[in-house]
Each structure stands twice: as structure tokens, then as C-alpha cells.
Amino acid sequence: MSATEATEPTEATEQRTPIRAKQRLGDIVFSRAALISGSVILLILALVAIFLVAQSLPAVVADPGDFIGQPASLWDYVWPLVFGTLWSAALALVMALPLAVGIALFISHYAPRRLAQLLGYIIDLLAAVPSVVYGLWGIGVLAPAVLPAYQWLTENLGWIPFFAGPVSGTGRTILTAAIVLGVMILPVMTAICREIFLQTPVLHEEAALALGATRWEMITMAVLPFGRPGIISGAMLGLGRALGETMAVAMVLSPQAIITFALLQSANPNTIAANIALSFPESYGVNVNLLIFTGLVLFLITLAVNSIARYIVNRRKDFSGAN
């Protein structure tokens, strides 16, 4: 090979390199806009955290005797609210997650196309219903309707601490609030699970059916393993909404500053968000800082929940039904 022939590809490559490296204006604008948007979100989150910490410090250093109710310490006021928040959200998630997965599987793999589209529209519409409407439904319809069931649970399963009596005469219990929360988070979780299940590789589904698997066996072998990260993401998204829900819980519950696992009694633990909504109009001075401190605790709880969900999803991102 001559020197001229050896240099020709190099010169041609040098001439083509600027053309490959050149980006279109639209790509540059989109990438910069995405970077700025992400940075703004992080900045807003940091500013919210700084505000909560700064406004919470007066409550941390204040005398507990200055607080409403005069608790023995700051944490004696906060812990019942943390318990009520986690307890109600966990109950809602336990009730809503299996139902959301079942509805999503029915829409994606069992229902006829027209019925599936109709159910999908209804699910998406339920996600837009305001929380006040759910609260009114919980007070006026759900609470009176579940009283006979609560009575039956106490009479037949009262030996279980969860169902110990006496039953609340109004039906406004922590279990009723959890049912309302479960209905509220159901549309979001169902929509996410449905979209994930629809993305399952058709080749894997057909291969399972060709090997003699029933439809349910195909779902357990191909659809559910592929959609497990999406199920976890939807569950954590629903849990985050249940943790921060305010008006529906405040309207349904008859709360007290207690820690109890009883689901049917009139004495119920309160949640952080509902306590802020109910107590803020009457608070003044350091009590406002106390409520902001509880908001900081809720902020940290939701941040921890989202971080755990992200860790679980990232740990399983190398496995799906597609590989």
C-alpha cells in the first residue's frame, strides 16, 4: 500500500467528522431544556427542605409545655401522628395493590378490546376525582354501609386485636379511612400496571402458550416477571399519595393522639397531613412551627419511601421478562 493510499481514508475521515459531530438546533434546545427542568426540580426540592428545617427549629428548641395539649416532649406529639400516617397508608396499600394488579390483568389480557378501552377510560377518569369528593363519599355512603360488617367482625373475630370492640357507632374509623385511601390510589396503580403489562413481549406470551401453558400460567411465567418493577413503582407511587392525603382522611376520621392497632373502634390515630389541616387554623406562635416540624417528618418519610422504591427497581432493572 502506497503512502497516498494510506492517507486517503484518514483525510476522508477528517472531512466527515465535523458532519457527524454537528447537532441539530432542536436537539440542542431539547437537551438544554431537559437539563434546566431537572435542575429546577432539584432546586425547588432543596428550597422546600431548607424552609421546613428553618421553620422547624423553633419547635425543636421550645418548651413542650408551650405546645397545644402540652405533651411530655416533642416526639410524644409526633410519634402518634407518624404511626397513624404509616398505618393508614399500609392498610390502603394492602387492600388496593392486589385489586389494582387484578384489574390491570383483566384489562390487558382478558377483557375484549372495546370493554378494555372503556374500563381504561373509567380508571383514568377516577384518578381525576378530587379528594374532597372521596371524603364526602366516605362520610355519607361508606361509613354507614360498613357498620353491619364491622359488627359482624367484632362478634365473630373480636378475639383478634385488629377487630376488638366496641365498634364505633358512626363507622368513621381508621379502617374506613384506609378504604377511602385505597379507592383513591387504585386508579393510579391500575393505570401503571396496565401499561406495564401491555408492554410484555408478545413472543414470550406466545411461546408459553405454544408449550401448553394456560393463560394464567402464561401470565405467571411471562407477564408478572416482566411487570414486577412496574408493579413496585405503581405501589410506591400509590403509597406516596396515601401518605400525603389530607382532606379525605380529615373528613372521615375521628382522631385522637393515640397509638392503637384496633381498626373498628371510635378512638383512632391521626395522620400528619390531616392533623396539619385540622390544627393549622387554630395554631399560633410556636405551634405553627410544631406543625411545620411534622410536615418535615412527612417530607422525610415520603423521601425515604421513594428512595427505597428506586433502589428496588434499580436492583431488578437487569432482569425482566424480555431478557
Short mmCIF file of C-alpha atoms in Angstrom, two decimals:
data_model
loop_
_atom_site.label_atom_id
_atom_site.label_comp_id
_atom_site.label_asym_id
_atom_site.label_seq_id
_atom_site.Cartn_x
_atom_site.Cartn_y
_atom_site.Cartn_z
CA MET A 1 0.00 0.00 0.00
CA SER A 2 1.42 3.36 -1.04
CA ALA A 3 1.61 6.40 1.22
CA THR A 4 -1.04 8.14 -0.88
CA GLU A 5 -3.47 5.24 -0.46
CA ALA A 6 -2.80 5.13 3.30
CA THR A 7 -3.58 8.79 3.77
CA GLU A 8 -6.73 8.91 1.69
CA PRO A 9 -9.03 7.24 4.31
CA THR A 10 -7.63 9.49 7.00
CA GLU A 11 -8.38 12.63 5.03
CA ALA A 12 -11.86 11.40 4.21
CA THR A 13 -12.47 10.60 7.87
CA GLU A 14 -11.33 14.07 8.89
CA GLN A 15 -13.71 15.59 6.38
CA ARG A 16 -16.66 13.52 7.66
CA THR A 17 -16.03 14.02 11.39
CA PRO A 18 -17.42 17.59 11.65
CA ILE A 19 -20.59 16.47 9.87
CA ARG A 20 -21.16 13.63 12.38
CA ALA A 21 -20.46 15.83 15.40
CA LYS A 22 -22.81 18.57 14.28
CA GLN A 23 -26.12 18.58 16.18
CA ARG A 24 -29.42 19.94 15.07
CA LEU A 25 -30.76 23.02 16.80
CA GLY A 26 -33.84 21.16 18.01
CA ASP A 27 -31.71 18.51 19.73
CA ILE A 28 -29.64 21.15 21.47
CA VAL A 29 -32.71 23.06 22.65
CA PHE A 30 -34.41 19.91 23.91
CA SER A 31 -31.34 18.67 25.80
CA ARG A 32 -30.76 22.06 27.43
CA ALA A 33 -34.46 22.37 28.34
CA ALA A 34 -34.43 18.89 29.91
CA LEU A 35 -31.30 19.72 31.88
CA ILE A 36 -32.73 23.02 33.12
CA SER A 37 -36.06 21.40 34.06
CA GLY A 38 -34.35 18.70 36.07
CA SER A 39 -32.15 21.24 37.80
CA VAL A 40 -35.16 23.43 38.65
CA ILE A 41 -36.93 20.44 40.23
CA LEU A 42 -33.89 19.68 42.39
CA LEU A 43 -33.61 23.36 43.33
CA ILE A 44 -37.27 23.57 44.36
CA LEU A 45 -36.91 20.38 46.41
CA ALA A 46 -33.85 21.80 48.15
CA LEU A 47 -35.62 25.09 48.88
CA VAL A 48 -38.61 23.25 50.35
CA ALA A 49 -36.29 21.22 52.58
CA ILE A 50 -34.45 24.34 53.73
CA PHE A 51 -37.72 26.11 54.52
CA LEU A 52 -39.02 23.16 56.53
CA VAL A 53 -35.81 22.81 58.51
CA ALA A 54 -35.56 26.54 59.23
CA GLN A 55 -39.18 26.83 60.33
CA SER A 56 -38.96 23.65 62.43
CA LEU A 57 -36.03 24.76 64.58
CA PRO A 58 -38.15 26.93 66.94
CA ALA A 59 -40.30 23.91 67.74
CA VAL A 60 -37.26 21.73 68.38
CA VAL A 61 -35.78 24.13 70.96
CA ALA A 62 -39.13 25.21 72.50
CA ASP A 63 -40.54 24.06 75.81
CA PRO A 64 -43.09 21.23 75.23
CA GLY A 65 -45.38 22.98 77.70
CA ASP A 66 -45.95 25.70 75.11
CA PHE A 67 -47.47 23.22 72.65
CA ILE A 68 -51.20 22.63 72.33
CA GLY A 69 -52.09 19.67 74.54
CA GLN A 70 -48.82 20.10 76.47
CA PRO A 71 -47.17 16.79 75.52
CA ALA A 72 -44.27 15.48 77.60
CA SER A 73 -41.87 16.02 74.72
CA LEU A 74 -41.80 16.90 71.05
CA TRP A 75 -41.66 13.26 69.98
CA ASP A 76 -44.61 12.34 72.19
CA TYR A 77 -46.61 14.65 69.94
CA VAL A 78 -45.08 13.43 66.67
CA TRP A 79 -44.93 9.64 67.10
CA PRO A 80 -48.72 9.02 67.20
CA LEU A 81 -49.07 11.05 64.00
CA VAL A 82 -46.26 9.10 62.31
CA PHE A 83 -47.87 5.83 63.37
CA GLY A 84 -51.29 6.87 62.08
CA THR A 85 -49.82 8.01 58.77
CA LEU A 86 -47.90 4.77 58.17
CA TRP A 87 -50.70 2.55 59.49
CA SER A 88 -53.46 4.02 57.33
CA ALA A 89 -51.25 4.09 54.22
CA ALA A 90 -50.13 0.49 54.75
CA LEU A 91 -53.73 -0.68 55.15
CA ALA A 92 -54.73 1.15 51.97
CA LEU A 93 -51.83 -0.37 50.05
CA VAL A 94 -52.61 -3.91 51.25
CA MET A 95 -56.21 -3.58 50.07
CA ALA A 96 -55.58 -1.70 46.82
CA LEU A 97 -52.49 -3.41 45.35
CA PRO A 98 -53.98 -6.89 44.67
CA LEU A 99 -57.11 -5.28 43.26
CA ALA A 100 -55.06 -2.97 41.03
CA VAL A 101 -53.00 -5.85 39.65
CA GLY A 102 -56.14 -7.91 39.05
CA ILE A 103 -57.94 -5.09 37.24
CA ALA A 104 -54.85 -4.36 35.15
CA LEU A 105 -54.53 -8.03 34.15
CA PHE A 106 -58.22 -8.20 33.24
CA ILE A 107 -57.97 -5.09 31.06
CA SER A 108 -54.75 -6.13 29.36
CA HIS A 109 -55.24 -9.89 28.88
CA TYR A 110 -58.86 -10.94 29.44
CA ALA A 111 -61.34 -8.21 28.50
CA PRO A 112 -62.45 -7.68 24.88
CA ARG A 113 -60.85 -4.70 23.21
CA ARG A 114 -63.86 -2.38 23.41
CA LEU A 115 -64.52 -3.24 27.05
CA ALA A 116 -60.84 -2.83 27.85
CA GLN A 117 -60.81 0.65 26.30
CA LEU A 118 -63.94 1.64 28.22
CA LEU A 119 -62.52 0.38 31.52
CA GLY A 120 -59.26 2.17 30.82
CA TYR A 121 -61.09 5.47 30.31
CA ILE A 122 -63.05 4.95 33.54
CA ILE A 123 -59.90 4.19 35.53
CA ASP A 124 -58.20 7.30 34.17
CA LEU A 125 -61.28 9.37 34.99
CA LEU A 126 -61.34 8.14 38.60
CA ALA A 127 -57.81 9.45 39.06
CA ALA A 128 -59.09 12.99 38.41
CA VAL A 129 -61.78 12.93 41.11
CA PRO A 130 -60.93 15.47 43.89
CA SER A 131 -60.13 14.13 47.33
CA VAL A 132 -62.99 16.14 48.86
CA VAL A 133 -65.46 14.08 46.83
CA TYR A 134 -63.93 10.89 48.19
CA GLY A 135 -64.18 12.33 51.70
CA LEU A 136 -67.86 13.13 51.27
CA TRP A 137 -68.45 9.65 49.88
CA GLY A 138 -66.65 8.14 52.85
CA ILE A 139 -68.77 10.06 55.37
CA GLY A 140 -72.17 9.85 53.70
CA VAL A 141 -72.09 6.46 51.98
CA LEU A 142 -69.23 4.21 53.06
CA ALA A 143 -69.24 4.75 56.83
CA PRO A 144 -72.94 3.86 57.35
CA ALA A 145 -72.71 0.98 54.87
CA VAL A 146 -69.81 -0.80 56.60
CA LEU A 147 -71.30 -0.70 60.11
CA PRO A 148 -73.03 -4.12 59.78
CA ALA A 149 -69.77 -5.63 58.53
CA TYR A 150 -67.88 -4.09 61.44
CA GLN A 151 -70.42 -5.52 63.88
CA TRP A 152 -70.04 -8.97 62.33
CA LEU A 153 -66.24 -8.79 62.53
CA THR A 154 -66.36 -7.83 66.20
CA GLU A 155 -68.86 -10.54 67.09
CA ASN A 156 -67.07 -13.35 65.22
CA LEU A 157 -63.44 -12.25 65.13
CA GLY A 158 -63.26 -9.99 68.16
CA TRP A 159 -60.56 -12.20 69.70
CA ILE A 160 -58.20 -10.77 67.06
CA PRO A 161 -56.79 -7.44 68.35
CA PHE A 162 -57.42 -5.77 65.00
CA PHE A 163 -61.18 -6.35 65.28
CA ALA A 164 -61.61 -5.82 69.02
CA GLY A 165 -64.68 -3.83 70.10
CA PRO A 166 -66.54 -1.77 70.88
CA VAL A 167 -67.41 -0.78 67.33
CA SER A 168 -67.66 2.91 66.50
CA GLY A 169 -71.29 3.97 66.20
CA THR A 170 -70.55 6.28 63.25
CA GLY A 171 -68.30 3.99 61.22
CA ARG A 172 -65.65 6.71 61.00
CA THR A 173 -62.69 4.51 61.88
CA ILE A 174 -59.15 4.07 60.67
CA LEU A 175 -60.30 1.13 58.53
CA THR A 176 -62.90 3.31 56.81
CA ALA A 177 -60.25 5.94 56.13
CA ALA A 178 -57.95 3.24 54.76
CA ILE A 179 -60.69 2.00 52.42
CA VAL A 180 -61.19 5.55 51.13
CA LEU A 181 -57.43 5.89 50.62
CA GLY A 182 -57.35 2.54 48.82
CA VAL A 183 -60.04 3.69 46.41
CA MET A 184 -58.14 6.92 45.82
CA ILE A 185 -54.81 5.27 44.99
CA LEU A 186 -56.37 2.43 42.98
CA PRO A 187 -56.66 4.32 39.63
CA VAL A 188 -53.01 5.41 39.56
CA MET A 189 -51.69 1.98 40.45
CA THR A 190 -54.01 0.27 37.98
CA ALA A 191 -53.02 2.59 35.13
CA ILE A 192 -49.30 1.98 35.69
CA CYS A 193 -49.69 -1.80 35.99
CA ARG A 194 -51.89 -1.90 32.87
CA GLU A 195 -49.33 -0.04 30.75
CA ILE A 196 -46.52 -2.28 32.00
CA PHE A 197 -48.45 -5.49 31.30
CA LEU A 198 -49.26 -4.31 27.78
CA GLN A 199 -45.52 -3.95 27.09
CA THR A 200 -44.82 -7.63 27.77
CA PRO A 201 -43.09 -9.14 24.69
CA VAL A 202 -45.71 -10.93 22.62
CA LEU A 203 -43.14 -13.55 21.62
CA HIS A 204 -42.78 -14.68 25.24
CA GLU A 205 -46.54 -14.92 25.71
CA GLU A 206 -46.97 -16.93 22.50
CA ALA A 207 -44.04 -19.19 23.42
CA ALA A 208 -45.59 -20.01 26.79
CA LEU A 209 -48.96 -20.77 25.19
CA ALA A 210 -47.31 -22.87 22.50
CA LEU A 211 -45.65 -25.01 25.18
CA GLY A 212 -49.08 -25.85 26.58
CA ALA A 213 -49.39 -23.29 29.36
CA THR A 214 -52.81 -22.00 30.27
CA ARG A 215 -53.48 -18.28 30.12
CA TRP A 216 -52.94 -17.90 33.86
CA GLU A 217 -49.70 -19.92 33.71
CA MET A 218 -48.55 -17.68 30.85
CA ILE A 219 -49.29 -14.63 32.99
CA THR A 220 -47.35 -16.00 35.96
CA MET A 221 -44.37 -17.04 33.80
CA ALA A 222 -44.14 -14.14 31.36
CA VAL A 223 -46.30 -11.14 32.28
CA LEU A 224 -45.80 -10.82 36.03
CA PRO A 225 -41.98 -11.28 35.98
CA PHE A 226 -41.72 -8.67 33.23
CA GLY A 227 -44.01 -6.24 35.06
CA ARG A 228 -42.63 -6.68 38.59
CA PRO A 229 -40.60 -3.42 38.56
CA GLY A 230 -43.65 -1.56 37.25
CA ILE A 231 -45.84 -3.09 39.96
CA ILE A 232 -43.37 -1.93 42.60
CA SER A 233 -43.23 1.55 41.10
CA GLY A 234 -47.01 1.82 40.98
CA ALA A 235 -47.32 0.56 44.55
CA MET A 236 -44.82 3.10 45.85
CA LEU A 237 -46.50 5.89 43.89
CA GLY A 238 -49.83 4.96 45.43
CA LEU A 239 -48.22 4.69 48.86
CA GLY A 240 -46.77 8.18 48.47
CA ARG A 241 -50.20 9.60 47.71
CA ALA A 242 -51.76 7.75 50.64
CA LEU A 243 -49.08 9.10 52.99
CA GLY A 244 -49.75 12.69 51.96
CA GLU A 245 -53.53 12.61 51.58
CA THR A 246 -55.18 15.31 53.67
CA MET A 247 -58.83 16.20 53.14
CA ALA A 248 -60.32 12.73 52.72
CA VAL A 249 -58.69 11.47 55.91
CA ALA A 250 -59.51 14.64 57.83
CA MET A 251 -63.18 14.35 56.84
CA VAL A 252 -63.55 10.64 57.60
CA LEU A 253 -61.52 10.12 60.77
CA SER A 254 -62.46 10.98 64.34
CA PRO A 255 -58.84 11.11 65.50
CA GLN A 256 -57.05 11.14 68.83
CA ALA A 257 -53.37 11.32 69.79
CA ILE A 258 -53.02 7.59 70.42
CA ILE A 259 -51.22 4.55 69.04
CA THR A 260 -53.54 1.59 68.54
CA PHE A 261 -53.89 -1.26 66.05
CA ALA A 262 -57.65 -1.57 66.59
CA LEU A 263 -59.44 -0.92 63.31
CA LEU A 264 -63.07 -0.63 64.32
CA GLN A 265 -63.11 1.49 67.48
CA SER A 266 -64.03 5.16 67.79
CA ALA A 267 -60.57 6.04 69.13
CA ASN A 268 -58.30 6.29 66.08
CA PRO A 269 -54.78 7.57 65.46
CA ASN A 270 -54.45 10.70 63.37
CA THR A 271 -52.24 11.29 60.33
CA ILE A 272 -49.70 14.06 59.85
CA ALA A 273 -51.40 15.66 56.86
CA ALA A 274 -54.87 15.56 58.39
CA ASN A 275 -53.58 16.95 61.69
CA ILE A 276 -51.97 19.89 59.90
CA ALA A 277 -55.20 20.66 58.03
CA LEU A 278 -57.34 20.45 61.17
CA SER A 279 -54.97 22.22 63.59
CA PHE A 280 -53.43 24.97 61.47
CA PRO A 281 -56.38 27.45 61.62
CA GLU A 282 -56.25 27.45 65.43
CA SER A 283 -52.47 27.42 65.82
CA TYR A 284 -50.30 30.39 66.68
CA GLY A 285 -46.72 31.07 67.68
CA VAL A 286 -44.56 28.03 68.25
CA ASN A 287 -47.49 25.70 67.49
CA VAL A 288 -47.23 26.72 63.83
CA ASN A 289 -43.57 25.70 63.92
CA LEU A 290 -44.63 22.42 65.52
CA LEU A 291 -46.96 21.67 62.62
CA ILE A 292 -44.19 22.57 60.17
CA PHE A 293 -41.92 20.13 62.01
CA THR A 294 -44.48 17.37 61.49
CA GLY A 295 -44.54 18.38 57.82
CA LEU A 296 -40.75 17.94 57.75
CA VAL A 297 -41.16 14.45 59.20
CA LEU A 298 -43.71 13.61 56.50
CA PHE A 299 -41.33 15.00 53.88
CA LEU A 300 -38.57 12.69 55.11
CA ILE A 301 -40.92 9.69 55.20
CA THR A 302 -42.03 10.19 51.59
CA LEU A 303 -38.42 10.77 50.52
CA ALA A 304 -37.40 7.51 52.20
CA VAL A 305 -40.27 5.62 50.55
CA ASN A 306 -39.33 6.91 47.09
CA SER A 307 -35.66 6.13 47.68
CA ILE A 308 -36.47 2.56 48.72
CA ALA A 309 -38.67 2.13 45.65
CA ARG A 310 -35.92 3.45 43.40
CA TYR A 311 -33.42 1.05 44.98
CA ILE A 312 -35.73 -1.93 44.49
CA VAL A 313 -36.46 -1.06 40.86
CA ASN A 314 -32.79 -0.41 40.02
CA ARG A 315 -31.76 -3.67 41.64
CA ARG A 316 -34.05 -5.56 39.26
CA LYS A 317 -33.54 -3.46 36.14
CA ASP A 318 -31.15 -6.01 34.63
CA PHE A 319 -33.88 -8.66 34.79
CA SER A 320 -37.24 -8.61 33.10
CA GLY A 321 -39.35 -10.94 31.06
CA ALA A 322 -37.55 -9.62 27.97
CA ASN A 323 -34.09 -10.98 28.76
#
